[in-house]
Amino acid sequence: MTYSGGGGGPLGPGAGASADGRGLARRRRRRWLRYGAAAGTVVVLGTGVAGWAVYVKLDGNITPDDAAAAELARYAKERPTSLVKDAQNVLLIGSDTRSGDGNEKYGRDSGTERSDTTILLHLAAGRRSATAVSLPRDLMVDVPGCLRRDGKRAEPTFAMFNYAFQSGGSACTIRTVEKLTGVRIDHHVVVDFSGFKDMVDAVDGVQVCLKAPISDKAAKLRLPAGKVTLNGEQALGYVRARKSLGDGSDTERMDRQQRFLGALVNKVQSNDVLLNPVKLYPLLDAATSSLTIDPDLASLRGLYDLVRGLRHIPTENVQFLTVPRESYVHDANRDQLVRSEAEKLFGRLRTDTPVVVSQEIPTNSPLSESGDHTAYRPPRLTGTAYGTVSPSPPAPTFRGNTAAEDDCG
């Protein structure tokens, strides 16, 4: 038996369709839902693929410092032991190499490189604070026998601190710092001129406040007084200049570097860079493209784990200071540690004890005349379990500043 109808087969308009066309509409809706689901799947997959491509690119940018790891492993038994779980010490090394893209214009490539800037960054357990200690490049130190770049081993020597990097690279610098401080270096990061500039440009510049105009031909820097937003090229000149700014000393230069880093921390935190993928990607791309890092840290995951806790540190707990030092007894153009005061600082870093900094040290401090970098705070009265009151040992205060302090305020 057959049925006649309006076409579409023996059952008329279509199996399951009603005579008024509502079934056809439902079928069309189902078809569009299938198309939409398929398109959504493509978008999700595309986003995942794009995300993975970004991850692979950024991860592949990073250069692991395998040579340093091998050299440090050779001396594993003589290295300091970490005393506090979860606290970490990262050595940040600014290289003055002229090799590599963008670095050749800062001078002739002599085949060697020195540590233009070195900072020991202590990250407290629980990431309650971060303390950055500048180590002067002219500081006279004992440099151990290190594997040189030509494959031979250098003899131990007493020399300026930046000779360690020139002689044996990051591994030699780490061993020198560990012998000097007794602080275990958990990770290290080396960045060159070009990388520094790219990171500043990636956050759209950093604002500083200048008390007077700057005109430094050697640094290729011309800036007006007042609030100025420095791009990468200007920032590099600003943190490296010596002769035309302040008293021309390395002390003045390190103070300027610390203030600039504080302003950079403020810029990153105030713009929510760490939480905004659109803003974060250029910074990560610039950073990972210019860094040489120890193998344990040399991955995007490793870097993420390191900085994850940093975004919640209040700017007043991000501190900058220079290791206590004074003019070297045999050469006023060199530095030496104020050993007793430096040991107070190193001891606090080793034991993860809070460090206190202040821009001004009391003039009546017994230490204000010996290097002018460390002084004692007045003793505090503390209660005991039995209700008695006794003075606690005075906590040292070191000359420095925090990221919360604003020169333009």
Coordinates of C-alpha atoms in Angstrom, one line a residue:
M1 CA 0.0 0.0 0.0
T2 CA 1.2 3.4 -0.8
Y3 CA 0.5 6.9 0.3
S4 CA 0.4 10.0 -1.8
G5 CA 1.5 13.3 -0.3
G6 CA 3.5 16.4 -0.8
G7 CA 6.8 14.7 -1.6
G8 CA 9.7 13.8 0.5
G9 CA 9.1 10.0 0.4
P10 CA 6.3 7.6 1.2
L11 CA 5.5 9.2 4.5
G12 CA 4.9 12.7 3.1
P13 CA 6.8 15.7 4.3
G14 CA 9.3 13.6 6.2
A15 CA 9.5 10.9 8.9
G16 CA 8.2 12.3 12.1
A17 CA 7.2 15.6 10.6
S18 CA 3.9 17.2 11.3
A19 CA 1.7 18.5 8.6
D20 CA 2.1 22.1 9.8
G21 CA 5.9 22.2 9.3
R22 CA 7.0 22.4 13.0
G23 CA 8.9 19.1 12.7
L24 CA 10.9 20.6 9.8
A25 CA 11.8 23.6 12.0
R26 CA 12.9 21.3 14.8
R27 CA 15.1 19.4 12.4
R28 CA 16.7 22.6 11.2
R29 CA 17.4 23.7 14.8
R30 CA 19.0 20.3 15.5
R31 CA 21.2 20.8 12.4
W32 CA 22.3 24.2 13.5
L33 CA 23.0 23.0 17.0
R34 CA 25.2 20.3 15.6
Y35 CA 27.0 22.9 13.4
G36 CA 27.4 25.2 16.5
A37 CA 28.8 22.4 18.6
A38 CA 31.3 21.5 15.9
A39 CA 32.3 25.1 15.6
G40 CA 32.7 25.4 19.3
T41 CA 34.9 22.3 19.4
V42 CA 37.1 23.8 16.7
V43 CA 37.4 27.1 18.6
V44 CA 38.3 25.2 21.9
L45 CA 40.8 23.0 20.0
G46 CA 42.2 26.0 18.2
T47 CA 42.6 27.9 21.5
G48 CA 44.3 24.8 23.0
V49 CA 46.6 24.4 20.0
A50 CA 47.4 28.2 20.1
G51 CA 48.0 28.0 23.8
W52 CA 50.2 25.0 23.4
A53 CA 52.1 26.8 20.6
V54 CA 52.7 29.8 22.8
Y55 CA 53.9 27.6 25.6
V56 CA 56.3 25.7 23.4
K57 CA 57.6 29.0 21.9
L58 CA 58.2 30.6 25.3
D59 CA 59.6 27.4 26.8
G60 CA 61.9 27.0 23.8
N61 CA 63.2 30.6 24.2
I62 CA 65.0 29.7 27.5
T63 CA 68.7 28.8 27.5
P64 CA 69.6 26.3 30.2
D65 CA 73.1 26.9 31.8
D66 CA 74.2 23.3 31.6
A67 CA 77.9 24.1 31.7
A68 CA 77.4 25.9 35.1
A69 CA 75.4 23.0 36.5
A70 CA 78.2 20.6 35.6
E71 CA 80.9 22.8 37.2
L72 CA 78.8 23.3 40.4
A73 CA 78.2 19.6 40.6
R74 CA 82.0 19.1 40.7
Y75 CA 82.1 21.2 43.9
A76 CA 78.9 20.0 45.5
K77 CA 80.5 18.9 48.7
E78 CA 82.0 22.3 49.5
R79 CA 78.9 24.3 48.8
P80 CA 76.8 25.7 51.7
T81 CA 73.7 23.9 52.8
S82 CA 70.2 25.4 52.7
L83 CA 69.0 26.0 56.2
V84 CA 65.4 27.0 55.8
K85 CA 62.9 25.0 53.8
D86 CA 61.0 26.9 51.1
A87 CA 63.3 30.0 51.3
Q88 CA 65.2 30.5 48.1
N89 CA 68.2 32.5 47.0
V90 CA 68.5 33.5 43.4
L91 CA 71.6 35.2 41.9
L92 CA 70.8 37.7 39.2
I93 CA 73.7 38.5 37.0
G94 CA 73.7 41.3 34.4
S95 CA 76.3 40.6 31.8
D96 CA 78.1 43.3 29.9
T97 CA 78.7 41.0 26.9
R98 CA 78.9 42.8 23.5
S99 CA 78.2 39.7 21.5
G100 CA 74.6 38.7 20.5
D101 CA 71.9 40.7 18.8
G102 CA 71.7 44.3 19.9
N103 CA 74.7 44.2 22.2
E104 CA 77.4 45.1 19.7
K105 CA 76.6 48.8 19.7
Y106 CA 77.7 49.1 23.4
G107 CA 81.3 48.4 22.6
R108 CA 83.7 46.1 20.8
D109 CA 83.3 42.4 21.4
S110 CA 86.6 41.4 23.0
G111 CA 85.4 37.8 23.5
T112 CA 85.0 38.2 27.3
E113 CA 82.2 39.4 29.5
R114 CA 82.0 40.7 33.0
S115 CA 79.2 41.0 35.5
D116 CA 78.0 44.5 35.1
T117 CA 75.5 44.1 37.9
T118 CA 75.0 41.2 40.4
I119 CA 72.2 41.0 42.9
L120 CA 71.6 38.3 45.5
L121 CA 67.8 38.0 45.7
H122 CA 66.5 36.3 48.9
L123 CA 62.9 35.0 48.8
A124 CA 61.6 34.4 52.3
A125 CA 59.8 31.2 53.1
G126 CA 56.1 31.7 52.5
R127 CA 57.1 34.5 50.2
R128 CA 56.4 37.1 52.8
S129 CA 59.2 39.3 51.6
A130 CA 61.9 39.6 48.9
T131 CA 65.3 41.2 49.7
A132 CA 67.7 42.2 46.9
V133 CA 71.3 42.7 47.9
S134 CA 73.6 44.4 45.4
L135 CA 77.2 43.1 45.3
P136 CA 79.6 45.8 44.0
R137 CA 81.6 44.8 41.0
D138 CA 84.7 46.6 42.5
L139 CA 84.5 44.6 45.7
M140 CA 87.8 42.8 46.5
V141 CA 87.1 39.1 47.1
D142 CA 88.7 35.7 47.0
V143 CA 87.9 34.1 43.7
P144 CA 88.3 30.3 43.7
G145 CA 90.1 28.3 41.1
C146 CA 87.5 28.1 38.3
L147 CA 87.1 26.4 34.9
R148 CA 87.9 29.1 32.4
R149 CA 86.2 29.7 29.1
D150 CA 89.2 28.2 27.2
G151 CA 88.9 24.9 29.1
K152 CA 91.8 25.5 31.4
R153 CA 91.5 26.0 35.2
A154 CA 92.5 29.3 36.7
E155 CA 94.3 29.5 40.0
P156 CA 92.5 30.9 43.1
T157 CA 93.1 34.7 43.3
F158 CA 92.2 37.8 45.2
A159 CA 90.6 40.2 42.8
M160 CA 87.6 42.4 42.0
F161 CA 84.3 40.6 42.2
N162 CA 83.4 40.9 38.5
Y163 CA 86.6 39.0 37.6
A164 CA 84.8 35.8 38.7
F165 CA 82.3 36.1 35.8
Q166 CA 85.0 37.2 33.4
S167 CA 87.2 34.2 34.4
G168 CA 84.7 31.4 34.8
G169 CA 81.2 32.6 34.0
S170 CA 78.2 32.1 36.2
A171 CA 79.5 29.0 38.0
C172 CA 82.6 30.9 39.2
T173 CA 80.4 33.8 40.2
I174 CA 78.1 31.5 42.2
R175 CA 81.1 29.8 44.0
T176 CA 82.6 33.2 44.8
V177 CA 79.3 34.5 46.3
E178 CA 78.8 31.3 48.3
K179 CA 82.3 31.5 49.7
L180 CA 81.8 35.2 50.5
T181 CA 78.4 34.9 52.2
G182 CA 77.9 31.3 53.2
V183 CA 74.5 31.6 51.5
R184 CA 73.4 28.7 49.3
I185 CA 72.5 29.8 45.8
D186 CA 69.5 27.8 44.7
H187 CA 69.1 29.3 41.2
H188 CA 70.8 31.8 38.9
V189 CA 69.7 34.0 36.0
V190 CA 72.0 35.8 33.5
V191 CA 70.5 38.6 31.4
D192 CA 72.3 40.8 28.8
F193 CA 71.8 44.4 27.7
S194 CA 69.4 43.6 25.0
G195 CA 67.2 41.4 27.2
F196 CA 67.0 44.1 29.9
K197 CA 65.8 46.7 27.3
D198 CA 63.3 44.3 25.9
M199 CA 61.7 43.6 29.3
V200 CA 61.4 47.3 30.0
D201 CA 59.8 47.9 26.6
A202 CA 57.5 44.9 27.2
V203 CA 55.8 46.8 30.1
D204 CA 55.6 50.0 28.1
G205 CA 58.4 51.7 30.0
V206 CA 59.1 52.6 33.6
Q207 CA 58.6 55.9 35.3
V208 CA 61.3 57.5 37.3
C209 CA 61.7 61.0 38.9
L210 CA 64.8 63.0 38.1
K211 CA 65.8 65.9 40.3
A212 CA 67.9 67.4 37.5
P213 CA 68.2 67.0 33.8
I214 CA 70.6 64.3 32.5
S215 CA 73.0 64.7 29.6
D216 CA 75.4 61.8 29.3
K217 CA 77.1 61.4 26.0
A218 CA 78.7 58.0 27.0
A219 CA 75.4 56.6 28.0
K220 CA 73.6 58.3 25.1
L221 CA 71.1 59.7 27.5
R222 CA 69.4 63.1 27.4
L223 CA 66.4 63.4 29.9
P224 CA 64.6 66.4 31.4
A225 CA 64.0 66.9 35.1
G226 CA 60.8 65.6 36.7
K227 CA 58.7 62.6 36.0
V228 CA 60.0 60.6 33.0
T229 CA 58.9 57.3 31.5
L230 CA 62.0 55.5 30.3
N231 CA 61.9 53.1 27.4
G232 CA 64.3 50.2 27.3
E233 CA 67.2 52.1 25.7
Q234 CA 66.9 55.0 28.1
A235 CA 66.5 52.7 31.1
L236 CA 69.7 50.8 30.2
G237 CA 71.6 54.1 30.0
Y238 CA 70.1 55.3 33.3
V239 CA 71.1 52.2 35.3
R240 CA 74.6 52.0 33.8
A241 CA 75.7 55.6 33.7
R242 CA 78.3 56.6 36.2
K243 CA 80.3 59.7 35.2
S244 CA 77.6 62.3 34.8
L245 CA 75.2 61.2 37.6
G246 CA 75.5 61.9 41.3
D247 CA 79.1 61.7 42.5
G248 CA 80.2 59.3 39.8
S249 CA 80.7 56.4 42.2
D250 CA 79.5 52.8 41.9
T251 CA 77.6 53.4 45.1
E252 CA 75.4 56.1 43.4
R253 CA 74.9 53.8 40.4
M254 CA 73.8 50.8 42.6
D255 CA 71.4 53.1 44.5
R256 CA 69.9 54.2 41.1
Q257 CA 69.6 50.6 40.0
Q258 CA 67.7 49.7 43.2
R259 CA 65.3 52.6 42.8
F260 CA 64.7 51.7 39.2
L261 CA 64.0 48.0 40.1
G262 CA 61.6 49.2 42.8
A263 CA 59.8 51.3 40.1
L264 CA 59.7 48.3 37.8
V265 CA 58.1 46.2 40.5
N266 CA 55.5 48.9 41.1
K267 CA 54.8 49.0 37.3
V268 CA 54.3 45.3 37.0
Q269 CA 52.1 45.1 40.1
S270 CA 50.0 48.2 39.4
N271 CA 49.2 47.2 35.9
D272 CA 48.3 43.6 36.9
V273 CA 50.8 42.3 34.3
L274 CA 51.1 39.0 36.0
L275 CA 47.4 38.4 35.9
N276 CA 46.7 39.7 32.4
P277 CA 47.7 37.3 29.5
V278 CA 47.7 40.1 27.0
K279 CA 50.2 42.1 29.0
L280 CA 52.1 39.1 30.4
Y281 CA 52.9 37.5 27.0
P282 CA 55.2 40.3 25.7
L283 CA 57.1 40.3 29.1
L284 CA 57.5 36.6 29.1
D285 CA 58.6 36.5 25.5
A286 CA 61.2 39.2 26.1
A287 CA 62.4 37.6 29.4
T288 CA 62.6 34.1 28.2
S289 CA 64.4 35.2 24.9
S290 CA 67.2 36.9 26.8
L291 CA 67.8 34.7 29.9
T292 CA 70.3 32.0 30.6
I293 CA 69.1 30.0 33.6
D294 CA 70.1 27.0 35.7
P295 CA 68.6 23.8 34.3
D296 CA 66.2 23.3 37.3
L297 CA 64.6 26.7 36.6
A298 CA 65.0 26.7 32.8
S299 CA 61.4 26.0 31.8
L300 CA 58.3 28.1 31.7
R301 CA 56.9 25.9 34.5
G302 CA 60.0 26.5 36.6
L303 CA 59.8 30.3 36.1
Y304 CA 56.1 30.3 36.8
D305 CA 56.6 28.4 40.1
L306 CA 59.2 30.9 41.1
V307 CA 57.2 34.1 40.4
R308 CA 53.8 32.7 41.4
G309 CA 54.2 33.7 45.0
L310 CA 55.9 37.0 44.3
R311 CA 52.8 38.8 43.0
H312 CA 51.3 38.8 46.5
I313 CA 54.3 40.3 48.3
P314 CA 53.4 43.9 49.4
T315 CA 55.7 46.5 47.8
E316 CA 56.9 47.6 51.3
N317 CA 58.3 44.1 51.8
V318 CA 60.3 44.2 48.5
Q319 CA 63.6 45.6 49.8
F320 CA 66.8 46.7 48.1
L321 CA 70.2 47.3 49.7
T322 CA 73.9 47.1 49.1
V323 CA 76.2 44.8 51.0
P324 CA 78.0 46.7 53.8
R325 CA 81.4 47.8 52.5
E326 CA 83.9 50.5 52.7
S327 CA 86.9 51.7 50.6
Y328 CA 89.6 49.0 50.2
V329 CA 92.5 49.7 52.4
H330 CA 95.0 49.6 49.5
D331 CA 93.0 51.3 46.8
A332 CA 90.3 53.9 47.4
N333 CA 88.8 53.1 44.0
R334 CA 88.0 49.5 45.2
D335 CA 85.7 48.2 48.0
Q336 CA 86.1 45.7 50.8
L337 CA 83.4 44.3 53.1
V338 CA 82.7 45.8 56.5
R339 CA 83.0 42.2 57.7
S340 CA 81.3 42.3 61.0
E341 CA 78.2 44.1 59.6
A342 CA 78.2 42.1 56.4
E343 CA 78.1 38.9 58.5
K344 CA 75.0 40.2 60.3
L345 CA 73.3 40.5 56.9
F346 CA 74.5 37.2 55.6
G347 CA 73.5 35.5 58.8
R348 CA 70.0 36.8 58.5
L349 CA 69.8 35.7 54.9
R350 CA 71.0 32.2 55.8
T351 CA 68.5 31.8 58.6
D352 CA 65.6 33.6 56.7
T353 CA 65.5 36.2 59.5
P354 CA 63.7 39.5 58.4
V355 CA 65.9 42.3 57.2
V356 CA 65.1 45.9 58.0
V357 CA 66.1 48.7 55.6
S358 CA 65.9 52.5 55.9
Q359 CA 67.0 55.3 53.6
E360 CA 68.4 57.2 56.6
I361 CA 70.7 55.8 59.3
P362 CA 70.7 57.7 62.6
T363 CA 73.8 59.9 62.8
N364 CA 74.4 58.8 66.5
S365 CA 74.7 55.2 65.4
P366 CA 78.0 53.6 66.3
L367 CA 78.1 52.3 62.8
S368 CA 77.2 55.4 60.8
E369 CA 80.8 56.4 60.4
S370 CA 82.1 53.0 59.3
G371 CA 80.8 52.7 55.8
D372 CA 77.5 54.4 56.6
H373 CA 75.6 51.3 55.4
T374 CA 74.4 49.6 58.7
A375 CA 73.3 50.8 62.0
Y376 CA 71.7 49.5 65.2
R377 CA 68.1 50.2 66.0
P378 CA 67.4 51.0 69.7
P379 CA 66.8 47.9 71.8
R380 CA 63.2 46.8 72.2
L381 CA 61.6 45.7 75.5
T382 CA 59.9 42.3 75.2
G383 CA 57.7 40.4 77.6
T384 CA 58.4 36.8 78.7
A385 CA 56.2 33.9 79.8
Y386 CA 56.7 35.0 83.4
G387 CA 55.7 38.6 82.8
T388 CA 59.2 40.0 83.3
V389 CA 60.5 42.5 80.8
S390 CA 64.0 42.4 79.3
P391 CA 65.7 44.1 76.3
S392 CA 65.9 42.1 73.1
P393 CA 69.1 42.1 71.1
P394 CA 69.1 45.1 68.8
A395 CA 68.1 44.3 65.2
P396 CA 70.5 45.8 62.6
T397 CA 69.0 48.2 60.1
F398 CA 70.7 48.4 56.7
R399 CA 70.7 51.4 54.4
G400 CA 68.3 50.7 51.6
N401 CA 64.8 51.3 50.3
T402 CA 61.7 49.4 49.4
A403 CA 59.6 49.2 46.3
A404 CA 56.8 51.2 48.1
E405 CA 59.0 54.3 48.3
D406 CA 58.5 56.8 45.5
D407 CA 61.1 59.4 44.7
C408 CA 58.4 61.4 42.9
G409 CA 56.1 61.4 45.9

